């Protein structure tokens, strides 16, 4: 019988009620008294020198309240990169300033160089159009292609950076010679050149921000579409505008999806605050979707050469990669960590590989900044590995299932120190592979392939076995790796006098359902109904601290902080109970919401204890403070390591090249599962995005740096018709050993494991159909690409 | 500015609009009914779908003036009279058919229109009908399931297809 | 979007008067015009809505075939044309999505003549007549290249008359983002021959594939065109497919349309 409440139950989401009745409150839904509208003037050239911006006409237009240009912000700070990465030669990365509004040069189409504040959006747009006409931007040649950017030192995105390279990173540099030697000695070497296609995150709620300022107190408030309000507060306050943190509240209300793109601080947030201060009125900006396309941080965009050295029977001996990673025009907050420590450290996958070396050069181009997008670095690593392993099988005539089995780490090898710096705590990769094979009825594939053939379609099957490092944390570890912030988390559990509970958490839910799941955990631990627990998130004035939600960290890191705070509540409750029951503290046990004296029937309910903490008539006031509220900060000992095996089946229409995913099976190990319904939903969403990357989505800038896929007319988003029902299993569980919940995180798995499974399936289908000349097709494996590959 | 009147969720409403005022803006800004969302500027995402005279319509792609006198239904009008969730809304909650909730109002309105036309749609029919509603969170699995379940079909086996 | 005055006449005559004015433009379903205005690519001074004109609504049979009022929505055509001209109804039912079909109209689609739109292929393959407030225009004269038609200033479509073929089918291959036709082929078999019209592929908009028409008029089966080739020179190349790819689609989809027509 599945549980119907508490840990492990598929409790229904309480947040759904407001979303299903139109009562959610997203940033753009708030209408504040006397609110003014901000509209940005954005560059329509990719690269240009800003000349005179004549504000005379625009300022005089109806409703216009203020105009800002880069000049107004030239003396405040830039929006910083969160991670310092050193190049192979030990020199630090190049870190150009990222201003609130472009100053001197514009560096990508959509780069804002001015902003108009007016009474209404329409008036601000009219004036912005005028201002664009009255601005002189001298167009410079655009730097779009990464290889050309590196080769041509005369053309620079940032004048002070000659070769447009941010850094040239080697991981692990000291192992390089040994890897080269192992590769040289390998009986067989497989090489693939891969493009990991640039994606545009497309959270369905466009970014929006409202700035407020109270001249009477000097307090600022920023309401914004953020995955991590505290980080945004830190960046805006300490780095950009120089506001004391105690004078700035950041609120992230209901947020309509993030997928990475709303982790980062963007200039629009600083602008609305500055404008609110100048005008003494709230100022709101809401992105139009076309602005989102141009300015949300994009994802992926790697060009990789991967080599794999192996024995003739498929034992992997060495892996070496060389990657160009696009960072776009400026360094977004996590952009330097994504292609390095979230990518290079995963390059041995779930396999025992003795020698691995990763080289990544990050390149500035006149395109939108690129940063972490669902999976962030790990999908790129997984794709490279799983594609090259498939190619190895093909070249050597080996079975892809057998080859993976041969190379996977075995359960007795944990904890496992990988050659690229990670310490895997637990796992059982055979179990998930076996499970996937069973779910997919691999044995019945030939029969299904024959049926497809009878319908004129080529059927193929693709496998990927993958691992990720999640629960992005250990501050000491990320500190060594270059992070400039800590990655712990925090929670406060406040028991109210009447026994109900408010929990303030540093994680932020923008679809993940924390309000439900976190409440399940607290309710279970305290033996009270879930409905007695409320989760408060997304407001720096209410929450102790937090580093937000991304990297599948909410439960593993913040959930643990919350659990520790609950433990403190129980510990204090025991003290109170001991006093009330006139027993020794050591004799008090807590179970099913009751504090009892062991071996007796003397007990106090949780509610009674809470009441006495707030009405301390009979209370150990000499030794114990009244009240029942505890805060815990938690910094884990390690990353968590979810892993799994995915199997995809596709049908290919040879006439049109169209690929249809006809079955998708996921066997995941997420450690312990708190709410199965939500875990499944997370996997579905991730796989949907992974299929999108594999088959549909791409981002094209032309040679002048114009974004050609800047709307849903040209950027193919996966729709309901493009994906199948997914078959999801999470029964293989090796609980994480270093957090008390034993959880690993599930938010990114689907997006990490699925793209190579899809592409491997397509290549398999084509080979089965006799198109054996097709070695590889870059993502998205679109109809025209498949057709061209077949007929090429 | 001209005055338009219409019936929204059973109530007569009116307001001053410009020629260019879209139905979505009239609802959100004019009437303060922010359940209807705007997710794009090219009429593709479907977050803004409402019913106009019983038909699904992208409220971002129709002028308020052009539907003067019409009967409009939005997500705010979908619950039962006593405020409880309708069968379709309840099915979305039961089957986890939403995550961030941003696409949800449009999804529910489109799905309601489908069920009005076709009370027992197949999986393919549901997917096809929702072609104009983009969801970035759910991978659509649980949305399709929610809609099929709301039509009274047994969806317990679907997950393990 | 720039502001404008809004008018909603209820007769063709009133609409003609309103549209004769300076800066006036017709608004039908708005499913193309409104997004265009949002991008500030169109800025009419007066918008004249045609959807309030009863005589421009609906589907009925009459002289010359099936008459469809220009302001009839795709959804209504999908339903009401079905008993008379199934391929046309199915085409209408495959345009965009249900919400687009609730509003978008045949007149707006044909007036706009988007090179990736569906209706133009049906009009051309059926040899339909475009009826305006001023005259009747044969389909071969009506379409004049990308977004260009025979319509003159102040002229607007009031209905379209479709001869009903013996057999017909439309096969559309979606552009993966917009879901318009990357290529769509409409095949219509009449007693006096077969017409094949292709949308989405040609670099000058909708066109007739005359070689296929000849071959299919002689033998209405998919195999009849297997020896033909489509010259990529006349095809469009964009992000979603090269000219060669589209040339292939024209042939593949024509074959499939013939099979579907039965
Ligand atoms: C998301 C989406 C998906 C779509 N998918 C498809 C698709 O798959 N296939 C497809 O074919 N189309 C598609 N369309 C376009 C849709 O069919 C439009 O409805 C159609 O192209 C225009 O018709 P309308 O009635 O909306 O015209 P409007 O947008 O009102 O007008 C379009 C143009 O025609 C003019 N006009 C309108 N009516 C007349 C008239 N009677 N006489 C003269 N001029 C007139 C207007 O002034 C304007 O210039 C899609 C649209 C959207 C938003
Ligand atoms: S907001 Fe209406 S379709 Fe996107
Ligand atoms: S639930 Fe977030 S977009 Fe659909």
PDB file of N, CA, C and O in Angstrom, chain B residues 90-145:
ATOM      1  N   UNK B  90      -9.554  19.471 -11.386  1.00  0.00           N
ATOM      2  CA  UNK B  90      -9.196  18.464 -10.390  1.00  0.00           C
ATOM      3  C   UNK B  90      -8.304  17.399 -11.008  1.00  0.00           C
ATOM      4  O   UNK B  90      -7.355  16.920 -10.386  1.00  0.00           O
ATOM      5  N   UNK B  91      -8.588  17.077 -12.253  1.00  0.00           N
ATOM      6  CA  UNK B  91      -7.796  16.063 -12.925  1.00  0.00           C
ATOM      7  C   UNK B  91      -6.360  16.554 -13.133  1.00  0.00           C
ATOM      8  O   UNK B  91      -5.401  15.785 -13.003  1.00  0.00           O
ATOM      9  N   UNK B  92      -6.208  17.830 -13.433  1.00  0.00           N
ATOM     10  CA  UNK B  92      -4.848  18.394 -13.560  1.00  0.00           C
ATOM     11  C   UNK B  92      -4.112  18.281 -12.220  1.00  0.00           C
ATOM     12  O   UNK B  92      -2.929  17.970 -12.189  1.00  0.00           O
ATOM     13  N   UNK B  93      -4.813  18.525 -11.130  1.00  0.00           N
ATOM     14  CA  UNK B  93      -4.119  18.394  -9.841  1.00  0.00           C
ATOM     15  C   UNK B  93      -3.814  16.919  -9.548  1.00  0.00           C
ATOM     16  O   UNK B  93      -2.704  16.565  -9.159  1.00  0.00           O
ATOM     17  N   UNK B  94      -4.808  16.066  -9.766  1.00  0.00           N
ATOM     18  CA  UNK B  94      -4.629  14.653  -9.442  1.00  0.00           C
ATOM     19  C   UNK B  94      -3.491  14.018 -10.228  1.00  0.00           C
ATOM     20  O   UNK B  94      -2.809  13.126  -9.741  1.00  0.00           O
ATOM     21  N   UNK B  95      -3.313  14.445 -11.472  1.00  0.00           N
ATOM     22  CA  UNK B  95      -2.324  13.803 -12.333  1.00  0.00           C
ATOM     23  C   UNK B  95      -1.088  14.664 -12.551  1.00  0.00           C
ATOM     24  O   UNK B  95      -0.326  14.426 -13.460  1.00  0.00           O
ATOM     25  N   UNK B  96      -0.923  15.676 -11.727  1.00  0.00           N
ATOM     26  CA  UNK B  96       0.279  16.518 -11.775  1.00  0.00           C
ATOM     27  C   UNK B  96       0.481  17.091 -13.182  1.00  0.00           C
ATOM     28  O   UNK B  96       1.572  17.051 -13.736  1.00  0.00           O
ATOM     29  N   UNK B  97      -0.616  17.624 -13.736  1.00  0.00           N
ATOM     30  CA  UNK B  97      -0.571  18.171 -15.083  1.00  0.00           C
ATOM     31  C   UNK B  97      -0.019  19.584 -15.155  1.00  0.00           C
ATOM     32  O   UNK B  97      -0.204  20.263 -16.176  1.00  0.00           O
ATOM     33  N   UNK B  98       0.595  20.041 -14.088  1.00  0.00           N
ATOM     34  CA  UNK B  98       1.185  21.383 -14.121  1.00  0.00           C
ATOM     35  C   UNK B  98       2.378  21.435 -13.189  1.00  0.00           C
ATOM     36  O   UNK B  98       2.417  20.711 -12.190  1.00  0.00           O
ATOM     37  N   UNK B  99       3.318  22.257 -13.528  1.00  0.00           N
ATOM     38  CA  UNK B  99       4.453  22.474 -12.631  1.00  0.00           C
ATOM     39  C   UNK B  99       4.537  23.952 -12.260  1.00  0.00           C
ATOM     40  O   UNK B  99       4.046  24.360 -11.213  1.00  0.00           O
ATOM     41  N   UNK B 100       5.094  24.778 -13.161  1.00  0.00           N
ATOM     42  CA  UNK B 100       5.211  26.196 -12.790  1.00  0.00           C
ATOM     43  C   UNK B 100       3.880  26.915 -12.872  1.00  0.00           C
ATOM     44  O   UNK B 100       3.712  28.002 -12.331  1.00  0.00           O
ATOM     45  N   UNK B 101       2.937  26.338 -13.602  1.00  0.00           N
ATOM     46  CA  UNK B 101       1.600  26.910 -13.661  1.00  0.00           C
ATOM     47  C   UNK B 101       1.411  28.015 -14.679  1.00  0.00           C
ATOM     48  O   UNK B 101       0.302  28.531 -14.816  1.00  0.00           O
ATOM     49  N   UNK B 102       2.470  28.369 -15.396  1.00  0.00           N
ATOM     50  CA  UNK B 102       2.316  29.523 -16.279  1.00  0.00           C
ATOM     51  C   UNK B 102       1.514  29.193 -17.532  1.00  0.00           C
ATOM     52  O   UNK B 102       0.677  29.977 -17.973  1.00  0.00           O
ATOM     53  N   UNK B 103       1.717  28.000 -18.073  1.00  0.00           N
ATOM     54  CA  UNK B 103       0.964  27.613 -19.266  1.00  0.00           C
ATOM     55  C   UNK B 103      -0.434  27.132 -18.903  1.00  0.00           C
ATOM     56  O   UNK B 103      -1.279  26.946 -19.775  1.00  0.00           O
ATOM     57  N   UNK B 104      -0.618  26.864 -17.608  1.00  0.00           N
ATOM     58  CA  UNK B 104      -1.800  26.131 -17.153  1.00  0.00           C
ATOM     59  C   UNK B 104      -3.142  26.762 -17.522  1.00  0.00           C
ATOM     60  O   UNK B 104      -4.034  26.047 -17.991  1.00  0.00           O
ATOM     61  N   UNK B 105      -3.311  28.069 -17.331  1.00  0.00           N
ATOM     62  CA  UNK B 105      -4.618  28.626 -17.689  1.00  0.00           C
ATOM     63  C   UNK B 105      -4.980  28.345 -19.153  1.00  0.00           C
ATOM     64  O   UNK B 105      -6.101  27.890 -19.436  1.00  0.00           O
ATOM     65  N   UNK B 106      -4.033  28.548 -20.043  1.00  0.00           N
ATOM     66  CA  UNK B 106      -4.304  28.299 -21.462  1.00  0.00           C
ATOM     67  C   UNK B 106      -4.525  26.828 -21.739  1.00  0.00           C
ATOM     68  O   UNK B 106      -5.380  26.442 -22.540  1.00  0.00           O
ATOM     69  N   UNK B 107      -3.741  25.993 -21.059  1.00  0.00           N
ATOM     70  CA  UNK B 107      -3.881  24.545 -21.234  1.00  0.00           C
ATOM     71  C   UNK B 107      -5.283  24.099 -20.830  1.00  0.00           C
ATOM     72  O   UNK B 107      -5.930  23.335 -21.536  1.00  0.00           O
ATOM     73  N   UNK B 108      -5.707  24.567 -19.665  1.00  0.00           N
ATOM     74  CA  UNK B 108      -7.015  24.158 -19.159  1.00  0.00           C
ATOM     75  C   UNK B 108      -8.120  24.660 -20.096  1.00  0.00           C
ATOM     76  O   UNK B 108      -9.062  23.918 -20.417  1.00  0.00           O
ATOM     77  N   UNK B 109      -7.988  25.886 -20.571  1.00  0.00           N
ATOM     78  CA  UNK B 109      -9.034  26.421 -21.442  1.00  0.00           C
ATOM     79  C   UNK B 109      -9.067  25.663 -22.773  1.00  0.00           C
ATOM     80  O   UNK B 109     -10.141  25.359 -23.294  1.00  0.00           O
ATOM     81  N   UNK B 110      -7.900  25.340 -23.313  1.00  0.00           N
ATOM     82  CA  UNK B 110      -7.888  24.563 -24.555  1.00  0.00           C
ATOM     83  C   UNK B 110      -8.458  23.173 -24.320  1.00  0.00           C
ATOM     84  O   UNK B 110      -9.244  22.664 -25.121  1.00  0.00           O
ATOM     85  N   UNK B 111      -8.040  22.562 -23.222  1.00  0.00           N
ATOM     86  CA  UNK B 111      -8.511  21.206 -22.934  1.00  0.00           C
ATOM     87  C   UNK B 111     -10.025  21.193 -22.731  1.00  0.00           C
ATOM     88  O   UNK B 111     -10.716  20.274 -23.187  1.00  0.00           O
ATOM     89  N   UNK B 112     -10.538  22.221 -22.074  1.00  0.00           N
ATOM     90  CA  UNK B 112     -11.986  22.291 -21.860  1.00  0.00           C
ATOM     91  C   UNK B 112     -12.705  22.399 -23.207  1.00  0.00           C
ATOM     92  O   UNK B 112     -13.755  21.782 -23.417  1.00  0.00           O
ATOM     93  N   UNK B 113     -12.127  23.164 -24.117  1.00  0.00           N
ATOM     94  CA  UNK B 113     -12.748  23.293 -25.440  1.00  0.00           C
ATOM     95  C   UNK B 113     -12.727  21.955 -26.169  1.00  0.00           C
ATOM     96  O   UNK B 113     -13.692  21.577 -26.839  1.00  0.00           O
ATOM     97  N   UNK B 114     -11.623  21.241 -26.014  1.00  0.00           N
ATOM     98  CA  UNK B 114     -11.541  19.914 -26.652  1.00  0.00           C
ATOM     99  C   UNK B 114     -12.633  18.995 -26.113  1.00  0.00           C
ATOM    100  O   UNK B 114     -13.355  18.354 -26.876  1.00  0.00           O
ATOM    101  N   UNK B 115     -12.751  18.946 -24.802  1.00  0.00           N
ATOM    102  CA  UNK B 115     -13.714  18.005 -24.217  1.00  0.00           C
ATOM    103  C   UNK B 115     -15.152  18.393 -24.559  1.00  0.00           C
ATOM    104  O   UNK B 115     -16.025  17.525 -24.642  1.00  0.00           O
ATOM    105  N   UNK B 116     -15.377  19.670 -24.778  1.00  0.00           N
ATOM    106  CA  UNK B 116     -16.717  20.080 -25.186  1.00  0.00           C
ATOM    107  C   UNK B 116     -17.031  19.553 -26.587  1.00  0.00           C
ATOM    108  O   UNK B 116     -18.156  19.164 -26.881  1.00  0.00           O
ATOM    109  N   UNK B 117     -15.991  19.513 -27.441  1.00  0.00           N
ATOM    110  CA  UNK B 117     -16.179  19.043 -28.819  1.00  0.00           C
ATOM    111  C   UNK B 117     -16.126  17.531 -28.915  1.00  0.00           C
ATOM    112  O   UNK B 117     -16.750  16.925 -29.769  1.00  0.00           O
ATOM    113  N   UNK B 118     -15.280  16.952 -28.086  1.00  0.00           N
ATOM    114  CA  UNK B 118     -14.929  15.550 -28.219  1.00  0.00           C
ATOM    115  C   UNK B 118     -14.787  14.968 -26.821  1.00  0.00           C
ATOM    116  O   UNK B 118     -13.718  15.020 -26.225  1.00  0.00           O
ATOM    117  N   UNK B 119     -15.856  14.408 -26.282  1.00  0.00           N
ATOM    118  CA  UNK B 119     -15.859  14.038 -24.860  1.00  0.00           C
ATOM    119  C   UNK B 119     -14.913  12.901 -24.481  1.00  0.00           C
ATOM    120  O   UNK B 119     -14.606  12.756 -23.316  1.00  0.00           O
ATOM    121  N   UNK B 120     -14.484  12.079 -25.463  1.00  0.00           N
ATOM    122  CA  UNK B 120     -13.544  11.000 -25.116  1.00  0.00           C
ATOM    123  C   UNK B 120     -12.401  10.960 -26.118  1.00  0.00           C
ATOM    124  O   UNK B 120     -12.278  10.021 -26.908  1.00  0.00           O
ATOM    125  N   UNK B 121     -11.530  11.933 -26.052  1.00  0.00           N
ATOM    126  CA  UNK B 121     -10.473  11.993 -27.054  1.00  0.00           C
ATOM    127  C   UNK B 121      -9.411  10.924 -26.830  1.00  0.00           C
ATOM    128  O   UNK B 121      -9.142  10.534 -25.690  1.00  0.00           O
ATOM    129  N   UNK B 122      -8.814  10.470 -27.921  1.00  0.00           N
ATOM    130  CA  UNK B 122      -7.688   9.542 -27.822  1.00  0.00           C
ATOM    131  C   UNK B 122      -6.435  10.340 -27.460  1.00  0.00           C
ATOM    132  O   UNK B 122      -6.423  11.570 -27.536  1.00  0.00           O
ATOM    133  N   UNK B 123      -5.372   9.607 -27.121  1.00  0.00           N
ATOM    134  CA  UNK B 123      -4.099  10.290 -26.831  1.00  0.00           C
ATOM    135  C   UNK B 123      -3.712  11.182 -28.013  1.00  0.00           C
ATOM    136  O   UNK B 123      -3.358  12.348 -27.840  1.00  0.00           O
ATOM    137  N   UNK B 124      -3.792  10.632 -29.201  1.00  0.00           N
ATOM    138  CA  UNK B 124      -3.399  11.397 -30.379  1.00  0.00           C
ATOM    139  C   UNK B 124      -4.248  12.654 -30.535  1.00  0.00           C
ATOM    140  O   UNK B 124      -3.745  13.730 -30.850  1.00  0.00           O
ATOM    141  N   UNK B 125      -5.538  12.512 -30.299  1.00  0.00           N
ATOM    142  CA  UNK B 125      -6.420  13.680 -30.439  1.00  0.00           C
ATOM    143  C   UNK B 125      -6.092  14.761 -29.409  1.00  0.00           C
ATOM    144  O   UNK B 125      -6.145  15.951 -29.717  1.00  0.00           O
ATOM    145  N   UNK B 126      -5.755  14.333 -28.205  1.00  0.00           N
ATOM    146  CA  UNK B 126      -5.395  15.323 -27.180  1.00  0.00           C
ATOM    147  C   UNK B 126      -4.120  16.044 -27.598  1.00  0.00           C
ATOM    148  O   UNK B 126      -4.049  17.277 -27.598  1.00  0.00           O
ATOM    149  N   UNK B 127      -3.126  15.282 -27.986  1.00  0.00           N
ATOM    150  CA  UNK B 127      -1.853  15.904 -28.363  1.00  0.00           C
ATOM    151  C   UNK B 127      -2.046  16.857 -29.537  1.00  0.00           C
ATOM    152  O   UNK B 127      -1.494  17.947 -29.565  1.00  0.00           O
ATOM    153  N   UNK B 128      -2.835  16.423 -30.494  1.00  0.00           N
ATOM    154  CA  UNK B 128      -3.053  17.249 -31.673  1.00  0.00           C
ATOM    155  C   UNK B 128      -3.794  18.534 -31.303  1.00  0.00           C
ATOM    156  O   UNK B 128      -3.449  19.622 -31.757  1.00  0.00           O
ATOM    157  N   UNK B 129      -4.784  18.393 -30.457  1.00  0.00           N
ATOM    158  CA  UNK B 129      -5.587  19.571 -30.108  1.00  0.00           C
ATOM    159  C   UNK B 129      -4.762  20.592 -29.341  1.00  0.00           C
ATOM    160  O   UNK B 129      -5.004  21.799 -29.435  1.00  0.00           O
ATOM    161  N   UNK B 130      -3.781  20.117 -28.566  1.00  0.00           N
ATOM    162  CA  UNK B 130      -2.982  21.029 -27.739  1.00  0.00           C
ATOM    163  C   UNK B 130      -1.762  21.576 -28.483  1.00  0.00           C
ATOM    164  O   UNK B 130      -0.846  22.111 -27.877  1.00  0.00           O
ATOM    165  N   UNK B 131      -1.781  21.454 -29.801  1.00  0.00           N
ATOM    166  CA  UNK B 131      -0.624  21.873 -30.590  1.00  0.00           C
ATOM    167  C   UNK B 131      -0.267  23.344 -30.375  1.00  0.00           C
ATOM    168  O   UNK B 131       0.880  23.741 -30.482  1.00  0.00           O
ATOM    169  N   UNK B 132      -1.257  24.148 -30.078  1.00  0.00           N
ATOM    170  CA  UNK B 132      -0.989  25.583 -29.910  1.00  0.00           C
ATOM    171  C   UNK B 132      -0.763  26.000 -28.474  1.00  0.00           C
ATOM    172  O   UNK B 132      -0.842  27.189 -28.166  1.00  0.00           O
ATOM    173  N   UNK B 133      -0.487  25.055 -27.593  1.00  0.00           N
ATOM    174  CA  UNK B 133      -0.225  25.374 -26.187  1.00  0.00           C
ATOM    175  C   UNK B 133       1.138  24.822 -25.809  1.00  0.00           C
ATOM    176  O   UNK B 133       1.320  23.608 -25.741  1.00  0.00           O
ATOM    177  N   UNK B 134       2.075  25.725 -25.574  1.00  0.00           N
ATOM    178  CA  UNK B 134       3.427  25.271 -25.256  1.00  0.00           C
ATOM    179  C   UNK B 134       3.596  25.182 -23.748  1.00  0.00           C
ATOM    180  O   UNK B 134       3.253  26.104 -23.019  1.00  0.00           O
ATOM    181  N   UNK B 135       4.128  24.055 -23.311  1.00  0.00           N
ATOM    182  CA  UNK B 135       4.506  23.896 -21.907  1.00  0.00           C
ATOM    183  C   UNK B 135       5.980  23.531 -21.883  1.00  0.00           C
ATOM    184  O   UNK B 135       6.409  22.630 -22.589  1.00  0.00           O
ATOM    185  N   UNK B 136       6.759  24.231 -21.062  1.00  0.00           N
ATOM    186  CA  UNK B 136       8.184  23.926 -20.996  1.00  0.00           C
ATOM    187  C   UNK B 136       8.504  23.006 -19.830  1.00  0.00           C
ATOM    188  O   UNK B 136       9.609  22.500 -19.731  1.00  0.00           O
ATOM    189  N   UNK B 137       7.559  22.824 -18.909  1.00  0.00           N
ATOM    190  CA  UNK B 137       7.885  22.117 -17.669  1.00  0.00           C
ATOM    191  C   UNK B 137       7.583  20.629 -17.697  1.00  0.00           C
ATOM    192  O   UNK B 137       8.349  19.837 -17.167  1.00  0.00           O
ATOM    193  N   UNK B 138       6.454  20.251 -18.217  1.00  0.00           N
ATOM    194  CA  UNK B 138       5.912  18.912 -17.930  1.00  0.00           C
ATOM    195  C   UNK B 138       6.274  17.841 -18.948  1.00  0.00           C
ATOM    196  O   UNK B 138       5.986  16.667 -18.711  1.00  0.00           O
ATOM    197  N   UNK B 139       6.834  18.232 -20.083  1.00  0.00           N
ATOM    198  CA  UNK B 139       7.039  17.242 -21.143  1.00  0.00           C
ATOM    199  C   UNK B 139       5.723  16.685 -21.659  1.00  0.00           C
ATOM    200  O   UNK B 139       5.687  15.701 -22.377  1.00  0.00           O
ATOM    201  N   UNK B 140       4.617  17.320 -21.273  1.00  0.00           N
ATOM    202  CA  UNK B 140       3.245  17.053 -21.742  1.00  0.00           C
ATOM    203  C   UNK B 140       2.624  15.766 -21.224  1.00  0.00           C
ATOM    204  O   UNK B 140       1.404  15.596 -21.268  1.00  0.00           O
ATOM    205  N   UNK B 141       3.449  14.824 -20.750  1.00  0.00           N
ATOM    206  CA  UNK B 141       2.942  13.513 -20.340  1.00  0.00           C
ATOM    207  C   UNK B 141       1.715  13.654 -19.421  1.00  0.00           C
ATOM    208  O   UNK B 141       0.641  13.126 -19.708  1.00  0.00           O
ATOM    209  N   UNK B 142       1.910  14.382 -18.330  1.00  0.00           N
ATOM    210  CA  UNK B 142       0.829  14.456 -17.345  1.00  0.00           C
ATOM    211  C   UNK B 142      -0.305  15.379 -17.771  1.00  0.00           C
ATOM    212  O   UNK B 142      -1.413  15.281 -17.235  1.00  0.00           O
ATOM    213  N   UNK B 143      -0.033  16.249 -18.720  1.00  0.00           N
ATOM    214  CA  UNK B 143      -1.123  17.081 -19.241  1.00  0.00           C
ATOM    215  C   UNK B 143      -2.070  16.193 -20.050  1.00  0.00           C
ATOM    216  O   UNK B 143      -3.292  16.209 -19.865  1.00  0.00           O
ATOM    217  N   UNK B 144      -1.483  15.391 -20.925  1.00  0.00           N
ATOM    218  CA  UNK B 144      -2.300  14.505 -21.760  1.00  0.00           C
ATOM    219  C   UNK B 144      -3.080  13.541 -20.864  1.00  0.00           C
ATOM    220  O   UNK B 144      -4.275  13.313 -21.056  1.00  0.00           O
ATOM    221  N   UNK B 145      -2.383  13.040 -19.859  1.00  0.00           N
ATOM    222  CA  UNK B 145      -3.018  12.126 -18.919  1.00  0.00           C
ATOM    223  C   UNK B 145      -4.191  12.815 -18.187  1.00  0.00           C
ATOM    224  O   UNK B 145      -5.271  12.226 -18.041  1.00  0.00           O
TER     225      UNK B 145
END
